[in-house]
Structure formats: structure tokens, C-alpha cells
Amino acid sequence: MPPRKIIIDTDPGQDDAVAILLALASPEDIEVLGITAVAGNVPLELTQKNARVVCELAGKTDVPVFAGCDRPMGRQLVTAEHVHGKTGLDGPSLPNPVMPLQDQHAVDFIIDTLRREDSGTVTLCVLGPLTNIATAFEKAPDVIERVQQIILMGGAYFEVGNITPTAEFNIYVDPEAAEITFKSGVDIVVLPLDVTHKALVTQPRNDAFRDLDTPSGIAVAQMTDFFERFDKEKYGSSGAPLHDPCVTAYLIAPELFSGRHINVEIETQSDLTRGMTVADWWGVTDRPANATFIGDLDADGFFALLVERIGRL
Ligand code: BDR
Ligand code: CA
């Protein structure tokens, strides 16, 4: 099978960085057409910079990086420095990027790419709030039917929420964008907290990255060292959940994951439950299925894949 053509839409973020490294290390499976940055974990000025920092860490400076929307569609931006640090990539000390940021707006890059490539051949891998994606769909509705698949990290059912008691961060930041995306009719795969909280970087897994003894391996170990403090304190878990790499790992090895094809709606009205993913896991409504909602993964297989691939960089 030829590699899947993807656009990575992202708000790096240490876990976004690991997801990007996995994609860039896997050319036989994935062709990264471009990386589009969005405001999320930290403001856009930092996420677009961090995306370039990660490309340079991987030695892939020919991947075009675009800056997109600097705020949600209809709300103030909420950021997560309390998790990711001031830069969004706290942990390792990485040089400022020298590779250029593309002039084109990320939304226009998404639209042009979907129009240029054969219909049904481009997958959108979304690691942050869905602002760029929904803005592209609003601006150019003709591209919606051309998307092969959207694979996104966001939402939760059993784990409910991380930024509020009922909402996961990516969906919470821009629930209107999430609603547009989930109602678009595109084939969607969701990697919610239910699965990412099972992808924990325990000490032996952190050691395996560090023992690669390469710039990327050491940086991944330092990044997870940094942001595990937050989750350890909050959840008492044995390490940091690698949320976003579940997206790129799903592309490469979907057999590591399992879930259900169900209906998922987004709460946009209530102040109390804003951004909740109302997932009909138990099939108690007759609302039509619109997403494959992943619930479980083979965590050892996932980390073996990550270490093997990142070891190539
Ligand atoms: C998601 O929010 C961000 O903090 C992470 O990068 C991930 O995409 C987890 O809720
Ligand atoms: Ca992210």
C-alpha cells in the first residue's frame, strides 16, 4: 500500500511533538504533506514555532509548516501552560528554528491541498482544537467530501474530562468547531481520553526513549519527564499519557486499537458542560453513528512502535 497522505493539524505541546516525530519517522506508512498550527496549548505564535522546532529535531526541514487560526471560532482562547509549560514544549532545551514558516494561511493550505490531490486521498490528523478544520469547511464546503478521513485526539466518555469535570481540552477550547466537524459527514476516528489515559509513559518506557541515545529519543524522554508531573499529581497515575501520538499510531497500526462506531454530539450551549462529547457508547439513542470512538489499545505494542520508529530519527 502506498503511504497515506496526511496533513497534521496541531498545537505543540510535548505530546503533539511525539505524534509528529512518529509520523516523520514513518515514510513507508505516512506522507506528511504539511503541518498546520493552531492556537491551543499555547498561543499560535508558539505553536507554529514549536512545529518547526520539532521538524528540525527530526531533521525533516522540507516539511512545510503553516500558521492558522489564532483563536477559536467564537470564543476567547483558553491555553494550557499549566500542563505544557510557558513555551508549550518545556523539558528539553531545543534551538530556535531556522526553517521558514510558510506565507500561506493554514486554512488555505488545507483547502488547496484537498482540491489539488485526488478526492478521498488526504487524511486530516488533528491534535488540537478543531478551529482550522472547521474554518476550512465553512470557507470551502466543496472540500468536505474530498477528505479521506479525520483522525483526531479529543473528547472522552468514561474519563469524562480533563480541563473541566465534563470536557476534554481540545474540544472544550473550540466546541463550535468540533460541532461543525462532527456534523460534517466525514469518516471520523476519535482517540478520546478513554484510550489516551491507557498510553502512560511509565519509568521503563521513559528509559527506553532515553536509551535510544539520539537527539529525538532524549528529547522525548525529557518532554515526558516534564509533563508527567501534572498528571501524576492530578490522577496519581504512573506516568504521562501520550495523547496525540495515539492519532499517528492509529494510522500506522490500527490493529493496536479497538472501539465502537457510535453517535457523538458536542455540547455547545451549557456553561456547565461546554465541550462535552456526548458519546452514545451504549447505543441508547437512535441517533446515527458519525464516528469511530476508540476505547482501548495495546499499550505495550504502542510503545514498542514509538521506540522503534523514533529510534530511526
Ligand atoms: C489534549 O490537550 C492537549 O493538552 C494535548 O496536547 C492533547 O492534544 C489532551 O486533552
Ligand atoms: Ca495537542
Tab-separated table of C-alpha atoms and ligand atoms in Angstrom:
chain	number	residue	atom	x	y	z
A	1	MET	CA	0.000	0.000	0.000
A	2	PRO	CA	1.328	3.487	-0.795
A	3	PRO	CA	1.821	5.768	2.228
A	4	ARG	CA	-1.258	7.630	3.461
A	5	LYS	CA	-1.152	11.332	2.605
A	6	ILE	CA	-1.853	13.435	5.680
A	7	ILE	CA	-1.959	16.966	6.973
A	8	ILE	CA	-1.083	17.233	10.675
A	9	ASP	CA	-3.078	19.981	12.384
A	10	THR	CA	-1.518	20.659	15.763
A	11	ASP	CA	-0.853	22.878	18.802
A	12	PRO	CA	2.523	21.573	20.086
A	13	GLY	CA	2.560	20.568	23.040
A	14	GLN	CA	5.002	17.822	24.069
A	15	ASP	CA	2.579	15.015	23.124
A	16	ASP	CA	1.903	16.703	19.769
A	17	ALA	CA	5.671	16.725	19.257
A	18	VAL	CA	5.906	12.965	19.812
A	19	ALA	CA	2.992	12.413	17.414
A	20	ILE	CA	4.769	14.478	14.752
A	21	LEU	CA	8.071	12.644	15.300
A	22	LEU	CA	6.295	9.304	14.851
A	23	ALA	CA	4.775	10.466	11.552
A	24	LEU	CA	8.035	11.911	10.242
A	25	ALA	CA	9.868	8.689	11.143
A	26	SER	CA	7.414	6.541	9.168
A	27	PRO	CA	7.688	7.458	5.474
A	28	GLU	CA	6.665	3.967	4.342
A	29	ASP	CA	3.292	4.460	6.024
A	30	ILE	CA	2.760	8.217	6.079
A	31	GLU	CA	3.467	11.081	3.682
A	32	VAL	CA	3.225	14.364	5.598
A	33	LEU	CA	2.017	16.943	3.064
A	34	GLY	CA	2.219	19.753	5.592
A	35	ILE	CA	1.862	20.709	9.221
A	36	THR	CA	-0.731	23.316	10.141
A	37	ALA	CA	-0.509	25.049	13.502
A	38	VAL	CA	-3.463	26.259	15.540
A	39	ALA	CA	-3.800	28.108	18.835
A	40	GLY	CA	-4.412	25.723	21.731
A	41	ASN	CA	-1.966	24.543	24.361
A	42	VAL	CA	-0.148	27.849	23.880
A	43	PRO	CA	-0.821	30.808	21.551
A	44	LEU	CA	-0.313	30.437	17.792
A	45	GLU	CA	2.971	32.332	17.793
A	46	LEU	CA	4.423	29.497	19.887
A	47	THR	CA	2.626	26.531	18.298
A	48	GLN	CA	3.830	27.426	14.795
A	49	LYS	CA	7.341	27.876	16.142
A	50	ASN	CA	7.198	24.611	18.083
A	51	ALA	CA	6.058	22.730	14.973
A	52	ARG	CA	9.223	23.921	13.220
A	53	VAL	CA	11.364	23.075	16.251
A	54	VAL	CA	10.067	19.500	16.044
A	55	CYS	CA	10.698	19.228	12.285
A	56	GLU	CA	14.262	20.366	12.825
A	57	LEU	CA	14.722	17.924	15.709
A	58	ALA	CA	13.653	15.175	13.298
A	59	GLY	CA	15.935	16.506	10.558
A	60	LYS	CA	12.917	16.989	8.252
A	61	THR	CA	13.207	20.637	7.335
A	62	ASP	CA	11.498	20.160	3.961
A	63	VAL	CA	8.058	19.658	5.543
A	64	PRO	CA	6.093	22.900	5.057
A	65	VAL	CA	4.698	24.438	8.244
A	66	PHE	CA	1.774	26.882	8.147
A	67	ALA	CA	0.217	29.114	10.806
A	68	GLY	CA	-3.557	29.007	11.068
A	69	CYS	CA	-6.238	30.410	13.338
A	70	ASP	CA	-5.064	32.319	16.397
A	71	ARG	CA	-8.313	31.916	18.323
A	72	PRO	CA	-11.420	29.740	18.425
A	73	MET	CA	-14.306	30.449	16.037
A	74	GLY	CA	-16.457	32.286	18.537
A	75	ARG	CA	-14.729	32.380	21.908
A	76	GLN	CA	-11.701	33.592	23.784
A	77	LEU	CA	-8.683	31.299	23.598
A	78	VAL	CA	-8.069	29.043	26.609
A	79	THR	CA	-4.490	27.725	26.880
A	80	ALA	CA	-2.782	25.008	28.949
A	81	GLU	CA	0.573	26.326	30.129
A	82	HIS	CA	-0.203	24.668	33.470
A	83	VAL	CA	0.358	21.333	31.695
A	84	HIS	CA	2.862	22.094	28.947
A	85	GLY	CA	4.891	24.973	30.433
A	86	LYS	CA	5.355	28.513	29.183
A	87	THR	CA	6.761	27.534	25.780
A	88	GLY	CA	4.417	24.582	25.231
A	89	LEU	CA	7.495	22.392	24.769
A	90	ASP	CA	9.130	22.756	28.182
A	91	GLY	CA	11.537	19.992	29.144
A	92	PRO	CA	14.332	19.727	26.607
A	93	SER	CA	16.397	22.680	25.558
A	94	LEU	CA	15.886	22.844	21.783
A	95	PRO	CA	17.284	25.514	19.422
A	96	ASN	CA	15.134	28.176	17.811
A	97	PRO	CA	14.131	27.005	14.338
A	98	VAL	CA	15.759	28.407	11.230
A	99	MET	CA	13.457	26.730	8.690
A	100	PRO	CA	10.877	29.199	7.412
A	101	LEU	CA	7.214	29.460	8.245
A	102	GLN	CA	5.165	29.338	5.007
A	103	ASP	CA	3.419	32.560	3.967
A	104	GLN	CA	0.105	30.886	3.178
A	105	HIS	CA	-2.555	30.680	5.899
A	106	ALA	CA	-3.030	27.124	7.168
A	107	VAL	CA	-6.740	27.147	6.325
A	108	ASP	CA	-5.973	27.997	2.692
A	109	PHE	CA	-3.288	25.311	2.583
A	110	ILE	CA	-5.832	22.743	3.809
A	111	ILE	CA	-8.366	23.875	1.200
A	112	ASP	CA	-5.871	23.990	-1.696
A	113	THR	CA	-4.400	20.605	-0.808
A	114	LEU	CA	-7.802	18.929	-0.660
A	115	ARG	CA	-8.715	20.454	-4.040
A	116	ARG	CA	-5.373	19.588	-5.644
A	117	GLU	CA	-4.979	15.974	-4.505
A	118	ASP	CA	-7.291	13.224	-5.787
A	119	SER	CA	-10.564	13.204	-3.883
A	120	GLY	CA	-10.534	10.753	-0.960
A	121	THR	CA	-6.751	10.540	-0.680
A	122	VAL	CA	-5.932	13.091	2.048
A	123	THR	CA	-6.437	12.373	5.767
A	124	LEU	CA	-6.537	15.142	8.370
A	125	CYS	CA	-4.780	14.202	11.616
A	126	VAL	CA	-5.933	16.653	14.241
A	127	LEU	CA	-4.016	17.019	17.508
A	128	GLY	CA	-5.507	20.271	18.826
A	129	PRO	CA	-8.708	22.318	18.793
A	130	LEU	CA	-10.620	21.853	15.526
A	131	THR	CA	-10.582	25.550	14.557
A	132	ASN	CA	-8.514	25.257	11.356
A	133	ILE	CA	-10.519	22.290	10.106
A	134	ALA	CA	-13.968	23.777	10.732
A	135	THR	CA	-12.886	27.139	9.331
A	136	ALA	CA	-11.760	25.386	6.122
A	137	PHE	CA	-15.097	23.534	5.935
A	138	GLU	CA	-17.042	26.798	6.394
A	139	LYS	CA	-14.937	28.681	3.861
A	140	ALA	CA	-14.885	25.936	1.203
A	141	PRO	CA	-17.673	23.395	1.747
A	142	ASP	CA	-16.688	21.657	-1.511
A	143	VAL	CA	-13.593	20.194	0.193
A	144	ILE	CA	-15.571	18.296	2.839
A	145	GLU	CA	-16.444	15.362	0.578
A	146	ARG	CA	-12.836	15.193	-0.625
A	147	VAL	CA	-11.440	14.309	2.840
A	148	GLN	CA	-10.489	10.633	3.150
A	149	GLN	CA	-10.757	10.561	6.947
A	150	ILE	CA	-10.297	12.717	10.026
A	151	ILE	CA	-8.376	11.089	12.865
A	152	LEU	CA	-8.464	13.302	15.938
A	153	MET	CA	-7.449	13.345	19.566
A	154	GLY	CA	-10.303	14.771	21.584
A	155	GLY	CA	-13.223	14.124	23.868
A	156	ALA	CA	-13.950	11.445	26.419
A	157	TYR	CA	-16.803	9.260	27.599
A	158	PHE	CA	-15.720	7.104	30.546
A	159	GLU	CA	-12.947	9.525	31.561
A	160	VAL	CA	-15.344	12.462	31.095
A	161	GLY	CA	-12.999	15.473	31.188
A	162	ASN	CA	-9.579	16.904	31.931
A	163	ILE	CA	-9.938	20.691	31.576
A	164	THR	CA	-13.373	20.724	33.247
A	165	PRO	CA	-15.224	17.896	35.013
A	166	THR	CA	-17.024	17.155	31.730
A	167	ALA	CA	-14.792	18.281	28.872
A	168	GLU	CA	-11.513	17.317	27.267
A	169	PHE	CA	-9.212	20.241	26.363
A	170	ASN	CA	-9.217	20.124	22.539
A	171	ILE	CA	-12.998	20.020	22.294
A	172	TYR	CA	-13.512	22.488	25.149
A	173	VAL	CA	-11.352	25.174	23.540
A	174	ASP	CA	-13.471	25.351	20.383
A	175	PRO	CA	-16.716	23.411	20.761
A	176	GLU	CA	-18.342	25.182	17.798
A	177	ALA	CA	-15.515	23.980	15.544
A	178	ALA	CA	-15.884	20.476	16.964
A	179	GLU	CA	-19.606	20.535	16.300
A	180	ILE	CA	-19.095	21.558	12.666
A	181	THR	CA	-16.540	18.774	12.254
A	182	PHE	CA	-18.664	16.051	13.845
A	183	LYS	CA	-21.673	17.083	11.766
A	184	SER	CA	-19.663	17.250	8.510
A	185	GLY	CA	-20.354	13.677	7.411
A	186	VAL	CA	-16.620	12.918	7.067
A	187	ASP	CA	-15.445	9.499	8.279
A	188	ILE	CA	-14.099	10.370	11.761
A	189	VAL	CA	-11.951	8.340	14.152
A	190	VAL	CA	-11.771	9.740	17.699
A	191	LEU	CA	-8.950	8.988	20.154
A	192	PRO	CA	-10.517	10.196	23.434
A	193	LEU	CA	-9.092	10.326	26.958
A	194	ASP	CA	-10.620	6.865	27.447
A	195	VAL	CA	-7.788	5.418	25.365
A	196	THR	CA	-5.036	8.020	25.810
A	197	HIS	CA	-5.132	7.598	29.589
A	198	LYS	CA	-4.046	3.996	28.927
A	199	ALA	CA	-0.995	5.169	26.949
A	200	LEU	CA	1.094	6.040	30.000
A	201	VAL	CA	4.821	6.726	29.882
A	202	THR	CA	5.933	4.654	32.845
A	203	GLN	CA	9.564	4.878	34.006
A	204	PRO	CA	10.736	1.851	31.936
A	205	ARG	CA	9.056	3.344	28.851
A	206	ASN	CA	10.686	6.711	29.502
A	207	ASP	CA	14.042	4.917	29.897
A	208	ALA	CA	13.528	3.173	26.552
A	209	PHE	CA	13.268	6.564	24.800
A	210	ARG	CA	16.307	7.932	26.661
A	211	ASP	CA	18.327	4.791	25.934
A	212	LEU	CA	17.961	5.434	22.203
A	213	ASP	CA	20.683	7.976	22.923
A	214	THR	CA	19.706	10.100	19.920
A	215	PRO	CA	18.612	13.767	19.977
A	216	SER	CA	14.978	12.779	19.323
A	217	GLY	CA	14.963	9.925	21.853
A	218	ILE	CA	16.494	12.066	24.582
A	219	ALA	CA	14.139	14.973	23.818
A	220	VAL	CA	11.085	12.689	24.038
A	221	ALA	CA	12.280	11.410	27.430
A	222	GLN	CA	12.819	14.982	28.652
A	223	MET	CA	9.436	16.133	27.351
A	224	THR	CA	7.556	13.320	29.052
A	225	ASP	CA	9.590	13.871	32.234
A	226	PHE	CA	8.321	17.443	32.215
A	227	PHE	CA	4.626	16.992	31.661
A	228	GLU	CA	4.154	13.818	33.683
A	229	ARG	CA	4.299	15.905	36.869
A	230	PHE	CA	0.889	17.342	36.088
A	231	ASP	CA	-0.830	14.001	35.501
A	232	LYS	CA	0.915	12.255	38.386
A	233	GLU	CA	-0.286	14.931	40.776
A	234	LYS	CA	-3.778	15.105	39.346
A	235	TYR	CA	-4.589	11.461	38.655
A	236	GLY	CA	-1.988	9.653	40.730
A	237	SER	CA	-1.114	7.812	37.509
A	238	SER	CA	2.233	6.145	36.916
A	239	GLY	CA	3.297	8.494	34.120
A	240	ALA	CA	2.180	10.964	31.485
A	241	PRO	CA	-0.486	9.966	28.961
A	242	LEU	CA	0.775	10.272	25.398
A	243	HIS	CA	-2.490	11.597	23.990
A	244	ASP	CA	-1.674	12.808	20.495
A	245	PRO	CA	0.686	10.019	19.366
A	246	CYS	CA	-2.372	7.743	19.501
A	247	VAL	CA	-3.518	9.539	16.313
A	248	THR	CA	-0.422	8.858	14.243
A	249	ALA	CA	-0.024	5.360	15.729
A	250	TYR	CA	-3.615	4.589	14.730
A	251	LEU	CA	-2.720	5.468	11.137
A	252	ILE	CA	0.267	3.142	11.141
A	253	ALA	CA	-1.095	0.258	13.220
A	254	PRO	CA	-4.891	0.435	13.650
A	255	GLU	CA	-4.843	-3.162	14.899
A	256	LEU	CA	-3.409	-1.861	18.195
A	257	PHE	CA	-6.714	-0.075	18.890
A	258	SER	CA	-10.344	-1.038	19.379
A	259	GLY	CA	-13.544	0.950	19.639
A	260	ARG	CA	-17.144	1.355	18.540
A	261	HIS	CA	-18.843	3.130	15.661
A	262	ILE	CA	-21.295	5.357	17.513
A	263	ASN	CA	-23.049	8.719	17.598
A	264	VAL	CA	-21.071	11.590	19.124
A	265	GLU	CA	-22.584	15.044	19.673
A	266	ILE	CA	-20.869	18.134	21.070
A	267	GLU	CA	-22.327	20.284	23.848
A	268	THR	CA	-22.011	23.948	22.871
A	269	GLN	CA	-24.788	25.623	24.884
A	270	SER	CA	-24.324	24.812	28.553
A	271	ASP	CA	-21.773	26.760	30.591
A	272	LEU	CA	-21.558	23.806	32.940
A	273	THR	CA	-20.806	21.121	30.361
A	274	ARG	CA	-19.372	23.142	27.465
A	275	GLY	CA	-17.337	20.961	25.124
A	276	MET	CA	-18.612	17.650	26.443
A	277	THR	CA	-18.555	14.835	23.899
A	278	VAL	CA	-21.943	13.184	24.348
A	279	ALA	CA	-20.960	9.741	23.108
A	280	ASP	CA	-23.681	7.116	22.732
A	281	TRP	CA	-21.300	4.268	23.671
A	282	TRP	CA	-24.160	2.046	24.855
A	283	GLY	CA	-26.403	2.709	21.870
A	284	VAL	CA	-29.280	4.076	23.912
A	285	THR	CA	-30.455	6.553	21.258
A	286	ASP	CA	-31.346	6.130	17.615
A	287	ARG	CA	-29.072	8.984	16.599
A	288	PRO	CA	-26.987	7.893	13.611
A	289	ALA	CA	-23.367	6.824	14.128
A	290	ASN	CA	-20.950	9.527	12.960
A	291	ALA	CA	-17.613	8.486	14.460
A	292	THR	CA	-15.471	5.540	15.452
A	293	PHE	CA	-14.808	6.146	19.145
A	294	ILE	CA	-11.722	4.296	20.358
A	295	GLY	CA	-11.787	2.818	23.862
A	296	ASP	CA	-8.748	0.582	24.230
A	297	LEU	CA	-5.222	-0.028	22.979
A	298	ASP	CA	-2.369	-2.494	23.240
A	299	ALA	CA	-0.138	-0.158	25.259
A	300	ASP	CA	2.997	-2.317	25.012
A	301	GLY	CA	2.582	-2.585	21.239
A	302	PHE	CA	2.038	1.172	21.028
A	303	PHE	CA	5.245	1.967	22.933
A	304	ALA	CA	7.233	-0.638	21.003
A	305	LEU	CA	6.150	1.083	17.786
A	306	LEU	CA	7.071	4.523	19.134
A	307	VAL	CA	10.515	3.487	20.324
A	308	GLU	CA	11.319	1.613	17.106
A	309	ARG	CA	10.235	4.479	14.854
A	310	ILE	CA	11.676	7.370	16.890
A	311	GLY	CA	14.903	5.378	17.065
A	312	ARG	CA	15.240	5.846	13.311
A	313	LEU	CA	15.489	9.632	13.529
B	1	BDR	C1	-5.054	17.204	24.522
B	1	BDR	O1	-4.911	18.536	25.004
B	1	BDR	C2	-3.570	18.950	24.897
B	1	BDR	O2	-3.143	19.463	26.107
B	1	BDR	C3	-2.766	17.758	24.430
B	1	BDR	O3	-1.769	18.176	23.510
B	1	BDR	C4	-3.780	16.874	23.774
B	1	BDR	O4	-3.950	17.202	22.406
B	1	BDR	C5	-5.364	16.299	25.684
B	1	BDR	O5	-6.552	16.692	26.300
B	2	CA	CA	-2.382	18.674	21.224
